[in-house]
Amino acid sequence: MERGNGKNQNSRLCLLATLCVLFWSLLLYFHFVVLGSRPVDDPALSQSNPIWIEPTNVLFSSDVKLSRDPVETDGTVKLSSDPVETNGSAKLSSNPVETHGTNVVTFQSGRKSNDGSKSSNPSPQKDEPKDQPRELPFMKALRTAENKSDPCGGKYIYVHDLPSRFNEDMLKECRSLSLWTNMCKFTSNAGLGPPLENVDGVFSTTGWYATNQFAVDVIFNNRMKQYECLTNDSSLAAAVFVPFYAGFDIARYLWGYNISMRDAASLDLVDWLTKRPEWKIMDGRDHFLVAGRITWDFRRLTDEESDWGSKLLFLPAAKNMSMLVVESSPWNANDFAIPYPTYFHPAKDADVFVWQDRMRKLKRPYLFSFAGAPRPGNPKSIRGQIIDQCKNSNVCKLLECDFGESKCHSPSSIMKMFQSSLFCLQPQGDSYTRRSAFDSMLAGCIPVFFHPGSAYTQYTWHLPKNYTTYSVFIPENEVRKGMANIEERLRQIPSEQVKIMRETVISLIPNLVYADPRSKLETLRDAFDVSVQAVIDKVTRLRKNIIQGRTEYDNFIEENSWKYALLEGGQREVGAHEWDPFFSKPKEGEEDFNGGSASAEAAKNSWKNEQRRGSKVDADKS
């Protein structure tokens, strides 16, 4: 250096100094800007509940996958918008997830802006407080509830504009919706069916229709068109409605079609939905749809051609959605029971009040009544014993449904009998539930149930959790073994208590009927209103739980789904229950009326009975 030119020495020193400054600038930029922008301290996404996912080794990136189903894995937890579950990974769940190894959790940063375009959420700046929650895609919808000047705040519903093949095209082919019944007349009048003539004076002057018991698909969809808080901005939506006629779809293909045909529309629907930006906000957990049939028509256990139904409710994407059916599964968490439609569809509040007053004033000469057919092929059915007890009592009214020219097929005869009875017996049908239960309560008759799955664990949105306030429960095993005399049990109830119970039943009528879809009740909430609000509440709780980094329940077990609906507010864990014996699932290879393949058989029997009824008006699932 000493021997070199001084000018060259200075140049070399300047070059070295410049390189040194550039190196340290790049290092500091990477440390503070690149690493500092990662939202590793975002409390809105951190897992504070150790039962959910261990928080010590969780990384976050750009897409979210939230699941309701417990998943045990020994690999990596990844969350993506792909609804297909893969081996070696588990989706982030609102239920407990046990993992071993490295957990990588990703969250979707994209959300819709006010104009409907998709924009990304800015990353937190390094000078922002570490406890500042990140803006999640559904935060805007939650904030609408805080706007007291907006009557629809927290109640907005976004309805998918599905291709007509998923709904309206089915109605154009209404003759093909059932092998044995011309459904065209039942899809008329917005799904209510033809008006009923009031020949016997049993009905009120308006609002009565020959409604098919499986017509909820079209009734609910038409009621949704009248919903006062619809929105075209999905970022405001408290829930998203999918107007797919799932019940009508499966009704076309249950008999004589292979599983590919039975599953085609369901797979097509899922493919359509999962490509929509609205789906990606919560991976479909804010979506719901309605099917006017029992859940077992959509729960095919295998891909054997001889197995019953479609696999709609077992599709991974469908497990994220909420499906409203007239009978739900006690052991699955993605379906919820709503009432069967009755014959009464009021157009205004006054229609309901007039009917309720009439039911209060009726004289009821019979202590109890039963309408239905025996089940000689089902050794677990107690219908034979019920019919025998009714025949041997001089205070019981019986309508035997022999599938011939029976009065059971006459809505007028059915309602007349219920109106003349204090108590109406409601044993299981082919499956747990019957339409008859709702027809009887509409008539102000106190229902008598013999299995908790017939109402108590089903219609928890619409009926009081304290079942003793509106019904009588006699365990079916006591009837089966001859330990329960129904007449004696009912006579033991004090007359004053009977009066109170009947008033409770009559007060429930608005929540159990579907108002005329072409109108809107003024102050009363019908079955549709109750159902929609329950879905909104469910989605809202899920969103708040995501923000708080917690789950809905502790140690969630899906096979105990029926128990969670019975929990009181604030309870987070279930234990042993007195009804456990009623819902014990059969072991592999066993058949039991309470579950497994027998549930599919029950659904098939329901269809066989529908075949026998032919084109007659459905009185109940008898």
PDB file of C-alpha atoms in Angstrom, residues 359-556:
ATOM      1  CA  MET A 359    -107.921 -23.464  19.585  1.00  0.00           C
ATOM      2  CA  ARG A 360    -108.168 -22.123  23.140  1.00  0.00           C
ATOM      3  CA  LYS A 361    -111.974 -22.280  23.149  1.00  0.00           C
ATOM      4  CA  LEU A 362    -112.437 -25.761  21.686  1.00  0.00           C
ATOM      5  CA  LYS A 363    -114.013 -28.539  23.722  1.00  0.00           C
ATOM      6  CA  ARG A 364    -111.811 -31.630  23.694  1.00  0.00           C
ATOM      7  CA  PRO A 365    -113.828 -34.773  24.530  1.00  0.00           C
ATOM      8  CA  TYR A 366    -110.935 -37.229  24.049  1.00  0.00           C
ATOM      9  CA  LEU A 367    -108.080 -37.600  26.513  1.00  0.00           C
ATOM     10  CA  PHE A 368    -105.701 -38.749  23.799  1.00  0.00           C
ATOM     11  CA  SER A 369    -105.595 -39.795  20.143  1.00  0.00           C
ATOM     12  CA  PHE A 370    -103.368 -41.456  17.569  1.00  0.00           C
ATOM     13  CA  ALA A 371    -103.240 -41.411  13.773  1.00  0.00           C
ATOM     14  CA  GLY A 372    -100.927 -43.891  12.133  1.00  0.00           C
ATOM     15  CA  ALA A 373    -100.254 -47.395  10.906  1.00  0.00           C
ATOM     16  CA  PRO A 374     -98.537 -50.278  12.719  1.00  0.00           C
ATOM     17  CA  ARG A 375     -95.010 -51.337  11.809  1.00  0.00           C
ATOM     18  CA  PRO A 376     -95.167 -55.162  11.934  1.00  0.00           C
ATOM     19  CA  GLY A 377     -91.860 -55.435  10.087  1.00  0.00           C
ATOM     20  CA  ASN A 378     -90.013 -53.378  12.679  1.00  0.00           C
ATOM     21  CA  PRO A 379     -89.574 -55.288  15.968  1.00  0.00           C
ATOM     22  CA  LYS A 380     -88.513 -52.099  17.778  1.00  0.00           C
ATOM     23  CA  SER A 381     -91.615 -50.110  16.826  1.00  0.00           C
ATOM     24  CA  ILE A 382     -94.164 -49.543  19.609  1.00  0.00           C
ATOM     25  CA  ARG A 383     -96.978 -48.556  17.277  1.00  0.00           C
ATOM     26  CA  GLY A 384     -98.721 -51.915  17.699  1.00  0.00           C
ATOM     27  CA  GLN A 385     -98.846 -51.470  21.477  1.00  0.00           C
ATOM     28  CA  ILE A 386    -100.060 -47.882  21.121  1.00  0.00           C
ATOM     29  CA  ILE A 387    -102.864 -48.909  18.782  1.00  0.00           C
ATOM     30  CA  ASP A 388    -103.897 -51.701  21.169  1.00  0.00           C
ATOM     31  CA  GLN A 389    -103.959 -49.341  24.162  1.00  0.00           C
ATOM     32  CA  CYS A 390    -106.017 -46.815  22.234  1.00  0.00           C
ATOM     33  CA  LYS A 391    -108.529 -49.462  21.136  1.00  0.00           C
ATOM     34  CA  ASN A 392    -108.926 -50.608  24.744  1.00  0.00           C
ATOM     35  CA  SER A 393    -109.610 -47.090  26.040  1.00  0.00           C
ATOM     36  CA  ASN A 394    -112.941 -45.287  25.873  1.00  0.00           C
ATOM     37  CA  VAL A 395    -111.159 -41.892  25.985  1.00  0.00           C
ATOM     38  CA  CYS A 396    -108.886 -42.444  22.966  1.00  0.00           C
ATOM     39  CA  LYS A 397    -109.617 -41.517  19.355  1.00  0.00           C
ATOM     40  CA  LEU A 398    -107.891 -43.676  16.726  1.00  0.00           C
ATOM     41  CA  LEU A 399    -107.386 -43.177  12.998  1.00  0.00           C
ATOM     42  CA  GLU A 400    -105.766 -46.291  11.554  1.00  0.00           C
ATOM     43  CA  CYS A 401    -103.767 -45.613   8.422  1.00  0.00           C
ATOM     44  CA  ASP A 402    -104.037 -48.767   6.338  1.00  0.00           C
ATOM     45  CA  PHE A 403    -102.823 -47.094   3.120  1.00  0.00           C
ATOM     46  CA  GLY A 404    -106.197 -47.673   1.507  1.00  0.00           C
ATOM     47  CA  GLU A 405    -109.078 -45.214   1.498  1.00  0.00           C
ATOM     48  CA  SER A 406    -108.093 -44.066   4.961  1.00  0.00           C
ATOM     49  CA  LYS A 407    -109.144 -40.866   6.680  1.00  0.00           C
ATOM     50  CA  CYS A 408    -105.452 -40.476   7.491  1.00  0.00           C
ATOM     51  CA  HIS A 409    -105.073 -39.048   4.012  1.00  0.00           C
ATOM     52  CA  SER A 410    -107.662 -36.345   4.695  1.00  0.00           C
ATOM     53  CA  PRO A 411    -106.235 -33.144   6.233  1.00  0.00           C
ATOM     54  CA  SER A 412    -109.736 -32.307   7.464  1.00  0.00           C
ATOM     55  CA  SER A 413    -110.116 -35.646   9.306  1.00  0.00           C
ATOM     56  CA  ILE A 414    -106.652 -35.394  10.825  1.00  0.00           C
ATOM     57  CA  MET A 415    -107.120 -31.838  12.099  1.00  0.00           C
ATOM     58  CA  LYS A 416    -110.606 -32.588  13.375  1.00  0.00           C
ATOM     59  CA  MET A 417    -109.303 -35.467  15.495  1.00  0.00           C
ATOM     60  CA  PHE A 418    -106.407 -33.417  16.894  1.00  0.00           C
ATOM     61  CA  GLN A 419    -108.736 -30.543  17.764  1.00  0.00           C
ATOM     62  CA  SER A 420    -110.930 -32.908  19.803  1.00  0.00           C
ATOM     63  CA  SER A 421    -108.031 -34.311  21.890  1.00  0.00           C
ATOM     64  CA  LEU A 422    -106.100 -33.091  24.903  1.00  0.00           C
ATOM     65  CA  PHE A 423    -103.038 -35.224  24.100  1.00  0.00           C
ATOM     66  CA  CYS A 424    -101.764 -36.565  20.751  1.00  0.00           C
ATOM     67  CA  LEU A 425     -99.470 -39.599  20.676  1.00  0.00           C
ATOM     68  CA  GLN A 426     -96.370 -39.134  18.506  1.00  0.00           C
ATOM     69  CA  PRO A 427     -94.197 -42.263  18.380  1.00  0.00           C
ATOM     70  CA  GLN A 428     -91.381 -42.560  15.873  1.00  0.00           C
ATOM     71  CA  GLY A 429     -92.327 -42.833  12.220  1.00  0.00           C
ATOM     72  CA  ASP A 430     -90.080 -44.677   9.785  1.00  0.00           C
ATOM     73  CA  SER A 431     -87.367 -42.450  11.204  1.00  0.00           C
ATOM     74  CA  TYR A 432     -87.312 -40.374  14.391  1.00  0.00           C
ATOM     75  CA  THR A 433     -89.739 -37.650  13.337  1.00  0.00           C
ATOM     76  CA  ARG A 434     -93.233 -37.176  11.924  1.00  0.00           C
ATOM     77  CA  ARG A 435     -95.063 -34.308  10.315  1.00  0.00           C
ATOM     78  CA  SER A 436     -98.003 -35.291  12.507  1.00  0.00           C
ATOM     79  CA  ALA A 437     -96.305 -33.751  15.539  1.00  0.00           C
ATOM     80  CA  PHE A 438     -96.578 -30.287  14.011  1.00  0.00           C
ATOM     81  CA  ASP A 439    -100.123 -30.825  12.773  1.00  0.00           C
ATOM     82  CA  SER A 440    -101.155 -31.788  16.300  1.00  0.00           C
ATOM     83  CA  MET A 441     -99.511 -28.768  17.935  1.00  0.00           C
ATOM     84  CA  LEU A 442    -101.124 -26.553  15.319  1.00  0.00           C
ATOM     85  CA  ALA A 443    -104.436 -27.933  16.632  1.00  0.00           C
ATOM     86  CA  GLY A 444    -103.507 -27.056  20.217  1.00  0.00           C
ATOM     87  CA  CYS A 445    -103.039 -30.725  21.147  1.00  0.00           C
ATOM     88  CA  ILE A 446    -100.281 -31.541  23.665  1.00  0.00           C
ATOM     89  CA  PRO A 447     -97.818 -33.972  22.013  1.00  0.00           C
ATOM     90  CA  VAL A 448     -96.745 -37.175  23.762  1.00  0.00           C
ATOM     91  CA  PHE A 449     -93.292 -38.316  22.620  1.00  0.00           C
ATOM     92  CA  PHE A 450     -91.662 -41.684  23.240  1.00  0.00           C
ATOM     93  CA  HIS A 451     -88.161 -40.974  21.929  1.00  0.00           C
ATOM     94  CA  PRO A 452     -86.147 -37.753  22.502  1.00  0.00           C
ATOM     95  CA  GLY A 453     -85.060 -37.843  18.859  1.00  0.00           C
ATOM     96  CA  SER A 454     -88.639 -37.215  17.737  1.00  0.00           C
ATOM     97  CA  ALA A 455     -88.520 -33.568  18.859  1.00  0.00           C
ATOM     98  CA  TYR A 456     -86.353 -32.691  21.865  1.00  0.00           C
ATOM     99  CA  THR A 457     -82.943 -33.110  20.206  1.00  0.00           C
ATOM    100  CA  GLN A 458     -84.225 -32.059  16.786  1.00  0.00           C
ATOM    101  CA  TYR A 459     -86.098 -28.760  16.793  1.00  0.00           C
ATOM    102  CA  THR A 460     -84.026 -26.928  19.408  1.00  0.00           C
ATOM    103  CA  TRP A 461     -84.375 -23.637  17.520  1.00  0.00           C
ATOM    104  CA  HIS A 462     -88.166 -23.772  17.555  1.00  0.00           C
ATOM    105  CA  LEU A 463     -89.183 -25.628  20.726  1.00  0.00           C
ATOM    106  CA  PRO A 464     -88.364 -24.901  24.400  1.00  0.00           C
ATOM    107  CA  LYS A 465     -85.417 -26.834  25.851  1.00  0.00           C
ATOM    108  CA  ASN A 466     -87.596 -27.598  28.866  1.00  0.00           C
ATOM    109  CA  TYR A 467     -89.777 -30.148  27.102  1.00  0.00           C
ATOM    110  CA  THR A 468     -92.027 -30.647  30.120  1.00  0.00           C
ATOM    111  CA  THR A 469     -93.590 -27.219  29.515  1.00  0.00           C
ATOM    112  CA  TYR A 470     -95.301 -28.278  26.296  1.00  0.00           C
ATOM    113  CA  SER A 471     -95.180 -32.085  26.031  1.00  0.00           C
ATOM    114  CA  VAL A 472     -95.251 -35.444  27.840  1.00  0.00           C
ATOM    115  CA  PHE A 473     -92.418 -37.953  27.584  1.00  0.00           C
ATOM    116  CA  ILE A 474     -92.979 -41.690  28.067  1.00  0.00           C
ATOM    117  CA  PRO A 475     -89.855 -43.776  27.264  1.00  0.00           C
ATOM    118  CA  GLU A 476     -90.737 -46.183  24.470  1.00  0.00           C
ATOM    119  CA  ASN A 477     -89.012 -49.074  26.225  1.00  0.00           C
ATOM    120  CA  GLU A 478     -91.593 -48.857  29.012  1.00  0.00           C
ATOM    121  CA  VAL A 479     -94.393 -49.159  26.471  1.00  0.00           C
ATOM    122  CA  ARG A 480     -92.630 -51.969  24.643  1.00  0.00           C
ATOM    123  CA  LYS A 481     -92.276 -53.998  27.843  1.00  0.00           C
ATOM    124  CA  GLY A 482     -95.830 -53.300  29.019  1.00  0.00           C
ATOM    125  CA  MET A 483     -94.642 -51.153  31.936  1.00  0.00           C
ATOM    126  CA  ALA A 484     -96.529 -47.997  30.909  1.00  0.00           C
ATOM    127  CA  ASN A 485    -100.296 -47.569  30.674  1.00  0.00           C
ATOM    128  CA  ILE A 486    -100.654 -44.426  28.580  1.00  0.00           C
ATOM    129  CA  GLU A 487    -104.143 -43.549  29.781  1.00  0.00           C
ATOM    130  CA  GLU A 488    -103.110 -43.826  33.443  1.00  0.00           C
ATOM    131  CA  ARG A 489    -100.014 -41.701  32.878  1.00  0.00           C
ATOM    132  CA  LEU A 490    -102.017 -38.928  31.243  1.00  0.00           C
ATOM    133  CA  ARG A 491    -104.782 -38.991  33.861  1.00  0.00           C
ATOM    134  CA  GLN A 492    -102.175 -38.362  36.551  1.00  0.00           C
ATOM    135  CA  ILE A 493    -101.434 -34.903  35.146  1.00  0.00           C
ATOM    136  CA  PRO A 494    -103.481 -32.258  37.044  1.00  0.00           C
ATOM    137  CA  SER A 495    -106.079 -30.454  34.936  1.00  0.00           C
ATOM    138  CA  GLU A 496    -104.566 -27.065  35.768  1.00  0.00           C
ATOM    139  CA  GLN A 497    -101.188 -28.231  34.499  1.00  0.00           C
ATOM    140  CA  VAL A 498    -102.830 -29.544  31.338  1.00  0.00           C
ATOM    141  CA  LYS A 499    -104.357 -26.124  30.763  1.00  0.00           C
ATOM    142  CA  ILE A 500    -100.963 -24.421  31.159  1.00  0.00           C
ATOM    143  CA  MET A 501     -99.275 -26.908  28.821  1.00  0.00           C
ATOM    144  CA  ARG A 502    -101.960 -26.449  26.171  1.00  0.00           C
ATOM    145  CA  GLU A 503    -101.544 -22.672  26.330  1.00  0.00           C
ATOM    146  CA  THR A 504     -97.787 -23.124  25.842  1.00  0.00           C
ATOM    147  CA  VAL A 505     -98.426 -25.277  22.773  1.00  0.00           C
ATOM    148  CA  ILE A 506    -100.813 -22.705  21.319  1.00  0.00           C
ATOM    149  CA  SER A 507     -98.312 -19.905  21.967  1.00  0.00           C
ATOM    150  CA  LEU A 508     -95.712 -21.852  19.952  1.00  0.00           C
ATOM    151  CA  ILE A 509     -97.865 -21.985  16.800  1.00  0.00           C
ATOM    152  CA  PRO A 510     -96.359 -18.888  15.089  1.00  0.00           C
ATOM    153  CA  ASN A 511     -92.833 -20.352  15.348  1.00  0.00           C
ATOM    154  CA  LEU A 512     -93.928 -23.702  13.890  1.00  0.00           C
ATOM    155  CA  VAL A 513     -95.773 -22.604  10.736  1.00  0.00           C
ATOM    156  CA  TYR A 514     -94.427 -21.170   7.483  1.00  0.00           C
ATOM    157  CA  ALA A 515     -96.170 -17.951   6.518  1.00  0.00           C
ATOM    158  CA  ASP A 516     -97.449 -17.525   2.984  1.00  0.00           C
ATOM    159  CA  PRO A 517     -94.290 -16.778   0.911  1.00  0.00           C
ATOM    160  CA  ARG A 518     -96.206 -14.160  -1.042  1.00  0.00           C
ATOM    161  CA  SER A 519     -96.681 -12.036   2.092  1.00  0.00           C
ATOM    162  CA  LYS A 520     -94.980 -11.231   5.385  1.00  0.00           C
ATOM    163  CA  LEU A 521     -96.206 -11.365   8.977  1.00  0.00           C
ATOM    164  CA  GLU A 522     -96.129  -7.962  10.664  1.00  0.00           C
ATOM    165  CA  THR A 523     -94.853  -8.683  14.184  1.00  0.00           C
ATOM    166  CA  LEU A 524     -94.827 -12.466  14.572  1.00  0.00           C
ATOM    167  CA  ARG A 525     -91.864 -14.665  13.681  1.00  0.00           C
ATOM    168  CA  ASP A 526     -92.670 -17.797  11.725  1.00  0.00           C
ATOM    169  CA  ALA A 527     -90.567 -20.961  11.290  1.00  0.00           C
ATOM    170  CA  PHE A 528     -88.584 -19.300   8.509  1.00  0.00           C
ATOM    171  CA  ASP A 529     -87.727 -16.249  10.631  1.00  0.00           C
ATOM    172  CA  VAL A 530     -86.652 -18.406  13.578  1.00  0.00           C
ATOM    173  CA  SER A 531     -84.448 -20.557  11.337  1.00  0.00           C
ATOM    174  CA  VAL A 532     -82.718 -17.648   9.608  1.00  0.00           C
ATOM    175  CA  GLN A 533     -81.992 -15.887  12.902  1.00  0.00           C
ATOM    176  CA  ALA A 534     -80.557 -19.108  14.343  1.00  0.00           C
ATOM    177  CA  VAL A 535     -78.208 -19.445  11.373  1.00  0.00           C
ATOM    178  CA  ILE A 536     -77.125 -15.820  11.748  1.00  0.00           C
ATOM    179  CA  ASP A 537     -76.449 -16.351  15.459  1.00  0.00           C
ATOM    180  CA  LYS A 538     -74.417 -19.461  14.684  1.00  0.00           C
ATOM    181  CA  VAL A 539     -72.236 -17.709  12.091  1.00  0.00           C
ATOM    182  CA  THR A 540     -71.795 -14.673  14.339  1.00  0.00           C
ATOM    183  CA  ARG A 541     -70.576 -16.849  17.231  1.00  0.00           C
ATOM    184  CA  LEU A 542     -68.119 -18.603  14.924  1.00  0.00           C
ATOM    185  CA  ARG A 543     -66.724 -15.302  13.684  1.00  0.00           C
ATOM    186  CA  LYS A 544     -66.310 -13.928  17.187  1.00  0.00           C
ATOM    187  CA  ASN A 545     -64.622 -17.141  18.289  1.00  0.00           C
ATOM    188  CA  ILE A 546     -62.146 -16.806  15.411  1.00  0.00           C
ATOM    189  CA  ILE A 547     -61.315 -13.249  16.492  1.00  0.00           C
ATOM    190  CA  GLN A 548     -60.884 -14.335  20.108  1.00  0.00           C
ATOM    191  CA  GLY A 549     -58.828 -17.377  19.164  1.00  0.00           C
ATOM    192  CA  ARG A 550     -61.166 -19.802  20.878  1.00  0.00           C
ATOM    193  CA  THR A 551     -63.494 -22.653  19.999  1.00  0.00           C
ATOM    194  CA  GLU A 552     -67.246 -22.957  20.455  1.00  0.00           C
ATOM    195  CA  TYR A 553     -66.937 -25.926  22.831  1.00  0.00           C
ATOM    196  CA  ASP A 554     -64.250 -27.664  24.843  1.00  0.00           C
ATOM    197  CA  ASN A 555     -63.216 -31.148  23.722  1.00  0.00           C
ATOM    198  CA  PHE A 556     -65.822 -31.239  20.968  1.00  0.00           C
TER     199      PHE A 556
END
